[in-house]
Amino acid sequence: MLTIHSWHDLTAFNTLAMPAKAQFFAELSDLNDLPELLDFIAKQDLPSLWIGGGSNLVLADEVPGCVVHIATKGIEIQSDSEESVLIKVAAGESWHGLVTHCIENGWYGLENLALIPGSVGASPVQNIGAYGVEVADLIDQVEVFDTLSNTFDVMQKADCQFAYRDSLFKRNPGRFIITSVRFNLSKQFEAKCSYAALQGWLDAQGIKELSAQAIFDAVVAVRQSKLPNPEVLPNAGSFFKNPVVSNDCFEGLRQIYPEIPNYPDASGVKLAAGWLIDQCGWKGLYRERVGVHKDQALVIVNHAGGSRQDIDELADDIKQSVFNRFSVRLEQEPIAYP
Ligand code: EPU
């Protein structure tokens, strides 16, 4: 049964806890209600925003149009062999819940992505990634409703144009409603722990027998030590992408800052936005309502009901100071809406 609310409070529907109000709001827990909802949106000629966990969003104080919280559930095995399993997962499932479920069932590949906030349907949008794994590595298909053609469509991984924190879905905001994601998971566990922070934690604990559970536990511990829990301190994870600069630009910076963290990248050198911001002295900075996390300069936090303006001003000041010092432009990672 579809209920449409007006001027609905979205504070609990975005992990930055922005005190936003949606002109219209609906919860979609049954895909059979989608035609009725689309009909309402079309008849009123409204813009629409489709959200999962709301963990990658910076909302304005008033959100015009209709906000839909996708709350569909279900994990279905579509093919099962000795080596692998194909599972189709409804968009509204919790991401961390899925990772846990897979490990319990002996389906491997997602363990490095433990504890990332948000929903399964949102995971392909920004191609979530952590500790050497990106969700695109495990995705087989994405089912969508295409609002341009008004049809359901199955998109193969190759069609999704996945890149670092990017996809076709992110580049075409509002066009695709992701209804489910199909994952191809292995039944043979293969540890991926080349990422220094992860390997460092495993070494420090003296863990040599690597299991999926051990990697999962390590990822959870490392994340908890560095990243604020949005339920305790509202945030949207990394607020900036790690910038990619040209080889020449990197060499120039390395002359001045020999210790600058860097990672190889197909189109140049990837720098650590957290390091750049930290060098400019922002870590732990408090403003009246918003600030920069004390242990991780990449994360902007909302201490006390900060507005979109507070967040935008802080983000702009951070970008400007990084540019002034390093001549590197930072790009915001969470989606600003509208
Ligand atoms: N650093 C500092 N000061 C800081 C933060 C970082 O000097 O305040 C330095 C670190 O010492 C390290 C480098 O910067 O040398 C990179 O830091 P870190 O590993 O903490 O962050 P990252 O690797 O750039 C990325 C993702 C995270 C993900 C981690 C783990 C982006 C923008 N962020 O961070 O993703 O969890 O790797 O794989 O790619 C997210 O997207 O919300 C997110 C948390």
mmCIF file of N, CA and C in Angstrom, residues 67-180:
data_model
loop_
_atom_site.group_PDB
_atom_site.id
_atom_site.type_symbol
_atom_site.label_atom_id
_atom_site.label_comp_id
_atom_site.label_asym_id
_atom_site.label_seq_id
_atom_site.Cartn_x
_atom_site.Cartn_y
_atom_site.Cartn_z
ATOM 1 N N VAL A 67 10.628 12.476 -3.086
ATOM 2 C CA VAL A 67 11.737 11.631 -2.650
ATOM 3 C C VAL A 67 11.175 10.241 -2.376
ATOM 4 N N VAL A 68 11.809 9.238 -2.966
ATOM 5 C CA VAL A 68 11.347 7.855 -2.764
ATOM 6 C C VAL A 68 12.428 7.073 -2.041
ATOM 7 N N HIS A 69 12.054 6.504 -0.901
ATOM 8 C CA HIS A 69 12.986 5.631 -0.184
ATOM 9 C C HIS A 69 12.753 4.206 -0.671
ATOM 10 N N ILE A 70 13.770 3.628 -1.313
ATOM 11 C CA ILE A 70 13.621 2.276 -1.862
ATOM 12 C C ILE A 70 13.885 1.274 -0.745
ATOM 13 N N ALA A 71 12.855 0.515 -0.407
ATOM 14 C CA ALA A 71 12.942 -0.377 0.756
ATOM 15 C C ALA A 71 12.594 -1.827 0.389
ATOM 16 N N THR A 72 12.795 -2.194 -0.870
ATOM 17 C CA THR A 72 12.487 -3.573 -1.295
ATOM 18 C C THR A 72 13.519 -4.530 -0.704
ATOM 19 N N LYS A 73 13.074 -5.757 -0.402
ATOM 20 C CA LYS A 73 13.965 -6.735 0.245
ATOM 21 C C LYS A 73 13.977 -8.043 -0.538
ATOM 22 N N GLY A 74 15.034 -8.813 -0.361
ATOM 23 C CA GLY A 74 15.090 -10.158 -0.944
ATOM 24 C C GLY A 74 16.462 -10.503 -1.498
ATOM 25 N N ILE A 75 16.909 -11.733 -1.206
ATOM 26 C CA ILE A 75 18.162 -12.249 -1.761
ATOM 27 C C ILE A 75 17.823 -13.597 -2.390
ATOM 28 N N GLU A 76 17.995 -13.682 -3.710
ATOM 29 C CA GLU A 76 17.554 -14.881 -4.428
ATOM 30 C C GLU A 76 18.760 -15.535 -5.112
ATOM 31 N N ILE A 77 18.929 -16.846 -4.897
ATOM 32 C CA ILE A 77 20.025 -17.556 -5.594
ATOM 33 C C ILE A 77 19.537 -17.877 -6.994
ATOM 34 N N GLN A 78 20.285 -17.432 -8.014
ATOM 35 C CA GLN A 78 19.825 -17.667 -9.390
ATOM 36 C C GLN A 78 20.602 -18.777 -10.071
ATOM 37 N N SER A 79 21.800 -19.044 -9.583
ATOM 38 C CA SER A 79 22.540 -20.201 -10.100
ATOM 39 C C SER A 79 23.592 -20.565 -9.075
ATOM 40 N N ASP A 80 23.805 -21.862 -8.946
ATOM 41 C CA ASP A 80 24.644 -22.355 -7.855
ATOM 42 C C ASP A 80 25.494 -23.497 -8.384
ATOM 43 N N SER A 81 26.811 -23.349 -8.369
ATOM 44 C CA SER A 81 27.676 -24.451 -8.793
ATOM 45 C C SER A 81 28.712 -24.693 -7.704
ATOM 46 N N GLU A 82 29.613 -25.622 -7.959
ATOM 47 C CA GLU A 82 30.635 -25.903 -6.940
ATOM 48 C C GLU A 82 31.580 -24.721 -6.760
ATOM 49 N N GLU A 83 31.789 -23.981 -7.859
ATOM 50 C CA GLU A 83 32.773 -22.883 -7.803
ATOM 51 C C GLU A 83 32.166 -21.550 -7.398
ATOM 52 N N SER A 84 30.918 -21.303 -7.828
ATOM 53 C CA SER A 84 30.407 -19.941 -7.653
ATOM 54 C C SER A 84 28.890 -19.909 -7.499
ATOM 55 N N VAL A 85 28.404 -18.740 -7.148
ATOM 56 C CA VAL A 85 26.969 -18.546 -6.984
ATOM 57 C C VAL A 85 26.593 -17.185 -7.580
ATOM 58 N N LEU A 86 25.415 -17.144 -8.215
ATOM 59 C CA LEU A 86 24.892 -15.876 -8.712
ATOM 60 C C LEU A 86 23.712 -15.508 -7.834
ATOM 61 N N ILE A 87 23.764 -14.349 -7.190
ATOM 62 C CA ILE A 87 22.642 -13.946 -6.340
ATOM 63 C C ILE A 87 22.082 -12.608 -6.807
ATOM 64 N N LYS A 88 20.740 -12.562 -6.839
ATOM 65 C CA LYS A 88 20.066 -11.314 -7.208
ATOM 66 C C LYS A 88 19.545 -10.695 -5.910
ATOM 67 N N VAL A 89 19.943 -9.461 -5.666
ATOM 68 C CA VAL A 89 19.647 -8.839 -4.370
ATOM 69 C C VAL A 89 18.815 -7.572 -4.593
ATOM 70 N N ALA A 90 17.701 -7.484 -3.872
ATOM 71 C CA ALA A 90 16.819 -6.318 -4.006
ATOM 72 C C ALA A 90 17.545 -5.053 -3.560
ATOM 73 N N ALA A 91 17.228 -3.943 -4.233
ATOM 74 C CA ALA A 91 17.931 -2.682 -4.008
ATOM 75 C C ALA A 91 17.870 -2.204 -2.558
ATOM 76 N N GLY A 92 16.783 -2.522 -1.847
ATOM 77 C CA GLY A 92 16.609 -1.966 -0.502
ATOM 78 C C GLY A 92 17.319 -2.732 0.600
ATOM 79 N N GLU A 93 17.982 -3.851 0.264
ATOM 80 C CA GLU A 93 18.730 -4.594 1.292
ATOM 81 C C GLU A 93 19.886 -3.737 1.805
ATOM 82 N N SER A 94 20.227 -3.942 3.082
ATOM 83 C CA SER A 94 21.357 -3.179 3.635
ATOM 84 C C SER A 94 22.667 -3.763 3.103
ATOM 85 N N TRP A 95 23.599 -2.880 2.760
ATOM 86 C CA TRP A 95 24.869 -3.350 2.203
ATOM 87 C C TRP A 95 25.615 -4.246 3.193
ATOM 88 N N HIS A 96 25.795 -3.758 4.408
ATOM 89 C CA HIS A 96 26.575 -4.541 5.380
ATOM 90 C C HIS A 96 25.864 -5.856 5.720
ATOM 91 N N GLY A 97 24.541 -5.807 5.740
ATOM 92 C CA GLY A 97 23.760 -7.031 5.979
ATOM 93 C C GLY A 97 24.049 -8.064 4.891
ATOM 94 N N LEU A 98 24.153 -7.616 3.650
ATOM 95 C CA LEU A 98 24.449 -8.540 2.540
ATOM 96 C C LEU A 98 25.846 -9.141 2.703
ATOM 97 N N VAL A 99 26.826 -8.287 3.032
ATOM 98 C CA VAL A 99 28.210 -8.782 3.181
ATOM 99 C C VAL A 99 28.235 -9.879 4.256
ATOM 100 N N THR A 100 27.565 -9.641 5.363
ATOM 101 C CA THR A 100 27.520 -10.607 6.462
ATOM 102 C C THR A 100 26.849 -11.905 6.002
ATOM 103 N N HIS A 101 25.729 -11.787 5.331
ATOM 104 C CA HIS A 101 24.967 -12.948 4.837
ATOM 105 C C HIS A 101 25.840 -13.799 3.911
ATOM 106 N N CYS A 102 26.605 -13.148 3.042
ATOM 107 C CA CYS A 102 27.440 -13.877 2.078
ATOM 108 C C CYS A 102 28.522 -14.668 2.799
ATOM 109 N N ILE A 103 29.166 -14.057 3.783
ATOM 110 C CA ILE A 103 30.227 -14.768 4.501
ATOM 111 C C ILE A 103 29.636 -15.969 5.242
ATOM 112 N N GLU A 104 28.471 -15.773 5.849
ATOM 113 C CA GLU A 104 27.822 -16.888 6.578
ATOM 114 C C GLU A 104 27.524 -18.061 5.652
ATOM 115 N N ASN A 105 27.266 -17.757 4.370
ATOM 116 C CA ASN A 105 26.922 -18.817 3.417
ATOM 117 C C ASN A 105 28.117 -19.344 2.622
ATOM 118 N N GLY A 106 29.310 -18.819 2.903
ATOM 119 C CA GLY A 106 30.496 -19.285 2.159
ATOM 120 C C GLY A 106 30.564 -18.746 0.743
ATOM 121 N N TRP A 107 30.023 -17.553 0.527
ATOM 122 C CA TRP A 107 30.104 -16.883 -0.788
ATOM 123 C C TRP A 107 31.075 -15.717 -0.626
ATOM 124 N N TYR A 108 32.164 -15.750 -1.398
ATOM 125 C CA TYR A 108 33.250 -14.820 -1.114
ATOM 126 C C TYR A 108 33.431 -13.745 -2.168
ATOM 127 N N GLY A 109 34.058 -12.658 -1.730
ATOM 128 C CA GLY A 109 34.410 -11.562 -2.648
ATOM 129 C C GLY A 109 34.074 -10.197 -2.064
ATOM 130 N N LEU A 110 33.052 -10.155 -1.192
ATOM 131 C CA LEU A 110 32.589 -8.848 -0.697
ATOM 132 C C LEU A 110 33.221 -8.459 0.644
ATOM 133 N N GLU A 111 34.023 -9.374 1.245
ATOM 134 C CA GLU A 111 34.453 -9.162 2.630
ATOM 135 C C GLU A 111 35.246 -7.864 2.845
ATOM 136 N N ASN A 112 36.010 -7.410 1.825
ATOM 137 C CA ASN A 112 36.765 -6.153 2.003
ATOM 138 C C ASN A 112 35.839 -4.939 2.057
ATOM 139 N N LEU A 113 34.580 -5.140 1.674
ATOM 140 C CA LEU A 113 33.634 -4.006 1.617
ATOM 141 C C LEU A 113 32.700 -3.986 2.835
ATOM 142 N N ALA A 114 33.102 -4.689 3.898
ATOM 143 C CA ALA A 114 32.292 -4.708 5.123
ATOM 144 C C ALA A 114 32.126 -3.299 5.686
ATOM 145 N N LEU A 115 31.001 -3.096 6.339
ATOM 146 C CA LEU A 115 30.708 -1.885 7.136
ATOM 147 C C LEU A 115 30.549 -0.597 6.315
ATOM 148 N N ILE A 116 30.505 -0.699 4.994
ATOM 149 C CA ILE A 116 30.210 0.510 4.224
ATOM 150 C C ILE A 116 28.731 0.822 4.415
ATOM 151 N N PRO A 117 28.398 2.038 4.822
ATOM 152 C CA PRO A 117 26.986 2.352 5.051
ATOM 153 C C PRO A 117 26.214 2.361 3.731
ATOM 154 N N GLY A 118 24.916 2.213 3.803
ATOM 155 C CA GLY A 118 24.089 2.359 2.605
ATOM 156 C C GLY A 118 23.425 1.072 2.174
ATOM 157 N N SER A 119 22.753 1.155 1.028
ATOM 158 C CA SER A 119 21.948 0.026 0.559
ATOM 159 C C SER A 119 22.601 -0.623 -0.661
ATOM 160 N N VAL A 120 22.116 -1.806 -0.992
ATOM 161 C CA VAL A 120 22.644 -2.557 -2.133
ATOM 162 C C VAL A 120 22.406 -1.785 -3.440
ATOM 163 N N GLY A 121 21.226 -1.172 -3.572
ATOM 164 C CA GLY A 121 20.899 -0.463 -4.811
ATOM 165 C C GLY A 121 21.782 0.748 -5.052
ATOM 166 N N ALA A 122 22.326 1.300 -3.980
ATOM 167 C CA ALA A 122 23.191 2.477 -4.144
ATOM 168 C C ALA A 122 24.623 2.060 -4.468
ATOM 169 N N SER A 123 24.972 0.801 -4.198
ATOM 170 C CA SER A 123 26.385 0.403 -4.308
ATOM 171 C C SER A 123 26.970 0.580 -5.717
ATOM 172 N N PRO A 124 26.204 0.295 -6.811
ATOM 173 C CA PRO A 124 26.814 0.502 -8.125
ATOM 174 C C PRO A 124 26.934 1.972 -8.511
ATOM 175 N N VAL A 125 26.114 2.842 -7.926
ATOM 176 C CA VAL A 125 26.061 4.235 -8.383
ATOM 177 C C VAL A 125 27.447 4.876 -8.282
ATOM 178 N N GLN A 126 28.026 4.827 -7.089
ATOM 179 C CA GLN A 126 29.371 5.403 -6.952
ATOM 180 C C GLN A 126 30.420 4.299 -6.957
ATOM 181 N N ASN A 127 30.062 3.101 -7.390
ATOM 182 C CA ASN A 127 31.009 1.982 -7.428
ATOM 183 C C ASN A 127 31.801 1.940 -6.119
ATOM 184 N N ILE A 128 31.108 1.651 -5.031
ATOM 185 C CA ILE A 128 31.741 1.704 -3.703
ATOM 186 C C ILE A 128 32.997 0.842 -3.689
ATOM 187 N N GLY A 129 33.980 1.313 -2.941
ATOM 188 C CA GLY A 129 35.245 0.593 -2.917
ATOM 189 C C GLY A 129 35.959 0.808 -1.608
ATOM 190 N N ALA A 130 36.730 -0.201 -1.195
ATOM 191 C CA ALA A 130 37.555 -0.055 -0.007
ATOM 192 C C ALA A 130 38.555 -1.201 0.040
ATOM 193 N N TYR A 131 39.743 -0.904 0.566
ATOM 194 C CA TYR A 131 40.766 -1.921 0.821
ATOM 195 C C TYR A 131 41.025 -2.820 -0.377
ATOM 196 N N GLY A 132 41.191 -2.164 -1.533
ATOM 197 C CA GLY A 132 41.633 -2.884 -2.725
ATOM 198 C C GLY A 132 40.540 -3.583 -3.512
ATOM 199 N N VAL A 133 39.271 -3.411 -3.143
ATOM 200 C CA VAL A 133 38.170 -4.051 -3.877
ATOM 201 C C VAL A 133 37.129 -2.989 -4.226
ATOM 202 N N GLU A 134 36.586 -3.099 -5.446
ATOM 203 C CA GLU A 134 35.458 -2.242 -5.840
ATOM 204 C C GLU A 134 34.278 -3.153 -6.110
ATOM 205 N N VAL A 135 33.075 -2.651 -5.850
ATOM 206 C CA VAL A 135 31.901 -3.504 -6.009
ATOM 207 C C VAL A 135 31.754 -3.970 -7.459
ATOM 208 N N ALA A 136 32.230 -3.140 -8.422
ATOM 209 C CA ALA A 136 32.133 -3.526 -9.838
ATOM 210 C C ALA A 136 32.840 -4.856 -10.101
ATOM 211 N N ASP A 137 33.869 -5.177 -9.300
ATOM 212 C CA ASP A 137 34.588 -6.444 -9.487
ATOM 213 C C ASP A 137 33.654 -7.646 -9.324
ATOM 214 N N LEU A 138 32.590 -7.479 -8.539
ATOM 215 C CA LEU A 138 31.718 -8.605 -8.203
ATOM 216 C C LEU A 138 30.352 -8.547 -8.873
ATOM 217 N N ILE A 139 30.061 -7.410 -9.533
ATOM 218 C CA ILE A 139 28.736 -7.246 -10.143
ATOM 219 C C ILE A 139 28.684 -7.958 -11.479
ATOM 220 N N ASP A 140 27.513 -8.590 -11.712
ATOM 221 C CA ASP A 140 27.303 -9.287 -12.968
ATOM 222 C C ASP A 140 26.260 -8.529 -13.801
ATOM 223 N N GLN A 141 25.176 -8.134 -13.173
ATOM 224 C CA GLN A 141 24.114 -7.385 -13.850
ATOM 225 C C GLN A 141 23.473 -6.406 -12.868
ATOM 226 N N VAL A 142 22.859 -5.367 -13.436
ATOM 227 C CA VAL A 142 22.075 -4.428 -12.626
ATOM 228 C C VAL A 142 20.709 -4.294 -13.290
ATOM 229 N N GLU A 143 19.653 -4.504 -12.534
ATOM 230 C CA GLU A 143 18.310 -4.306 -13.090
ATOM 231 C C GLU A 143 17.855 -2.902 -12.755
ATOM 232 N N VAL A 144 17.292 -2.218 -13.762
ATOM 233 C CA VAL A 144 16.904 -0.827 -13.570
ATOM 234 C C VAL A 144 15.518 -0.590 -14.158
ATOM 235 N N PHE A 145 14.919 0.513 -13.724
ATOM 236 C CA PHE A 145 13.799 1.077 -14.467
ATOM 237 C C PHE A 145 14.357 2.332 -15.111
ATOM 238 N N ASP A 146 14.274 2.396 -16.443
ATOM 239 C CA ASP A 146 14.826 3.531 -17.180
ATOM 240 C C ASP A 146 13.706 4.557 -17.359
ATOM 241 N N THR A 147 13.835 5.696 -16.709
ATOM 242 C CA THR A 147 12.748 6.683 -16.742
ATOM 243 C C THR A 147 12.690 7.413 -18.085
ATOM 244 N N LEU A 148 13.720 7.236 -18.928
ATOM 245 C CA LEU A 148 13.695 7.862 -20.248
ATOM 246 C C LEU A 148 12.812 7.049 -21.194
ATOM 247 N N SER A 149 13.005 5.726 -21.189
ATOM 248 C CA SER A 149 12.222 4.868 -22.089
ATOM 249 C C SER A 149 10.979 4.318 -21.393
ATOM 250 N N ASN A 150 10.874 4.546 -20.074
ATOM 251 C CA ASN A 150 9.773 4.001 -19.277
ATOM 252 C C ASN A 150 9.683 2.484 -19.338
ATOM 253 N N THR A 151 10.847 1.833 -19.298
ATOM 254 C CA THR A 151 10.859 0.367 -19.329
ATOM 255 C C THR A 151 11.837 -0.169 -18.298
ATOM 256 N N PHE A 152 11.567 -1.430 -17.889
ATOM 257 C CA PHE A 152 12.553 -2.140 -17.064
ATOM 258 C C PHE A 152 13.640 -2.644 -17.998
ATOM 259 N N ASP A 153 14.863 -2.667 -17.497
ATOM 260 C CA ASP A 153 15.986 -3.057 -18.342
ATOM 261 C C ASP A 153 16.995 -3.833 -17.490
ATOM 262 N N VAL A 154 17.683 -4.786 -18.130
ATOM 263 C CA VAL A 154 18.773 -5.479 -17.441
ATOM 264 C C VAL A 154 20.069 -4.992 -18.060
ATOM 265 N N MET A 155 20.943 -4.419 -17.236
ATOM 266 C CA MET A 155 22.207 -3.900 -17.773
ATOM 267 C C MET A 155 23.334 -4.824 -17.361
ATOM 268 N N GLN A 156 24.121 -5.226 -18.355
ATOM 269 C CA GLN A 156 25.284 -6.051 -18.052
ATOM 270 C C GLN A 156 26.361 -5.148 -17.448
ATOM 271 N N LYS A 157 27.282 -5.779 -16.726
ATOM 272 C CA LYS A 157 28.353 -5.002 -16.090
ATOM 273 C C LYS A 157 29.048 -4.065 -17.084
ATOM 274 N N ALA A 158 29.336 -4.568 -18.296
ATOM 275 C CA ALA A 158 30.072 -3.754 -19.273
ATOM 276 C C ALA A 158 29.292 -2.498 -19.674
ATOM 277 N N ASP A 159 27.953 -2.557 -19.553
ATOM 278 C CA ASP A 159 27.131 -1.393 -19.926
ATOM 279 C C ASP A 159 27.151 -0.312 -18.843
ATOM 280 N N CYS A 160 27.595 -0.678 -17.657
ATOM 281 C CA CYS A 160 27.438 0.241 -16.508
ATOM 282 C C CYS A 160 28.547 1.296 -16.430
ATOM 283 N N GLN A 161 29.566 1.182 -17.287
ATOM 284 C CA GLN A 161 30.661 2.173 -17.350
ATOM 285 C C GLN A 161 31.275 2.459 -15.987
ATOM 286 N N PHE A 162 31.615 1.393 -15.287
ATOM 287 C CA PHE A 162 32.179 1.577 -13.951
ATOM 288 C C PHE A 162 33.580 2.172 -14.022
ATOM 289 N N ALA A 163 33.866 3.099 -13.109
ATOM 290 C CA ALA A 163 35.212 3.665 -12.948
ATOM 291 C C ALA A 163 35.357 4.007 -11.462
ATOM 292 N N TYR A 164 36.495 4.567 -11.090
ATOM 293 C CA TYR A 164 36.731 4.907 -9.679
ATOM 294 C C TYR A 164 35.619 5.853 -9.171
ATOM 295 N N ARG A 165 34.852 5.371 -8.223
ATOM 296 C CA ARG A 165 33.733 6.123 -7.617
ATOM 297 C C ARG A 165 32.794 6.710 -8.686
ATOM 298 N N ASP A 166 32.596 5.973 -9.769
ATOM 299 C CA ASP A 166 31.803 6.517 -10.869
ATOM 300 C C ASP A 166 31.133 5.399 -11.663
ATOM 301 N N SER A 167 30.052 5.752 -12.363
ATOM 302 C CA SER A 167 29.313 4.793 -13.189
ATOM 303 C C SER A 167 28.386 5.576 -14.113
ATOM 304 N N LEU A 168 27.773 4.847 -15.038
ATOM 305 C CA LEU A 168 26.751 5.442 -15.900
ATOM 306 C C LEU A 168 25.620 6.036 -15.049
ATOM 307 N N PHE A 169 25.301 5.375 -13.935
ATOM 308 C CA PHE A 169 24.184 5.821 -13.081
ATOM 309 C C PHE A 169 24.516 7.165 -12.439
ATOM 310 N N LYS A 170 25.770 7.313 -12.008
ATOM 311 C CA LYS A 170 26.154 8.576 -11.361
ATOM 312 C C LYS A 170 26.205 9.703 -12.398
ATOM 313 N N ARG A 171 26.594 9.359 -13.628
ATOM 314 C CA ARG A 171 26.728 10.396 -14.666
ATOM 315 C C ARG A 171 25.379 10.805 -15.258
ATOM 316 N N ASN A 172 24.330 10.035 -15.013
ATOM 317 C CA ASN A 172 22.986 10.368 -15.524
ATOM 318 C C ASN A 172 22.006 10.449 -14.368
ATOM 319 N N PRO A 173 22.185 11.456 -13.479
ATOM 320 C CA PRO A 173 21.372 11.487 -12.274
ATOM 321 C C PRO A 173 19.881 11.531 -12.619
ATOM 322 N N GLY A 174 19.109 10.705 -11.922
ATOM 323 C CA GLY A 174 17.653 10.731 -12.097
ATOM 324 C C GLY A 174 17.148 9.813 -13.192
ATOM 325 N N ARG A 175 18.018 9.336 -14.074
ATOM 326 C CA ARG A 175 17.495 8.551 -15.195
ATOM 327 C C ARG A 175 17.168 7.101 -14.794
ATOM 328 N N PHE A 176 18.090 6.450 -14.076
ATOM 329 C CA PHE A 176 17.898 5.023 -13.791
ATOM 330 C C PHE A 176 17.503 4.796 -12.340
ATOM 331 N N ILE A 177 16.456 3.998 -12.139
ATOM 332 C CA ILE A 177 16.112 3.562 -10.779
ATOM 333 C C ILE A 177 16.619 2.134 -10.666
ATOM 334 N N ILE A 178 17.604 1.924 -9.808
ATOM 335 C CA ILE A 178 18.169 0.573 -9.676
ATOM 336 C C ILE A 178 17.232 -0.253 -8.800
ATOM 337 N N THR A 179 16.747 -1.376 -9.341
ATOM 338 C CA THR A 179 15.781 -2.186 -8.592
ATOM 339 C C THR A 179 16.428 -3.414 -7.961
ATOM 340 N N SER A 180 17.480 -3.948 -8.596
ATOM 341 C CA SER A 180 18.217 -5.056 -7.979
ATOM 342 C C SER A 180 19.612 -5.130 -8.584
#
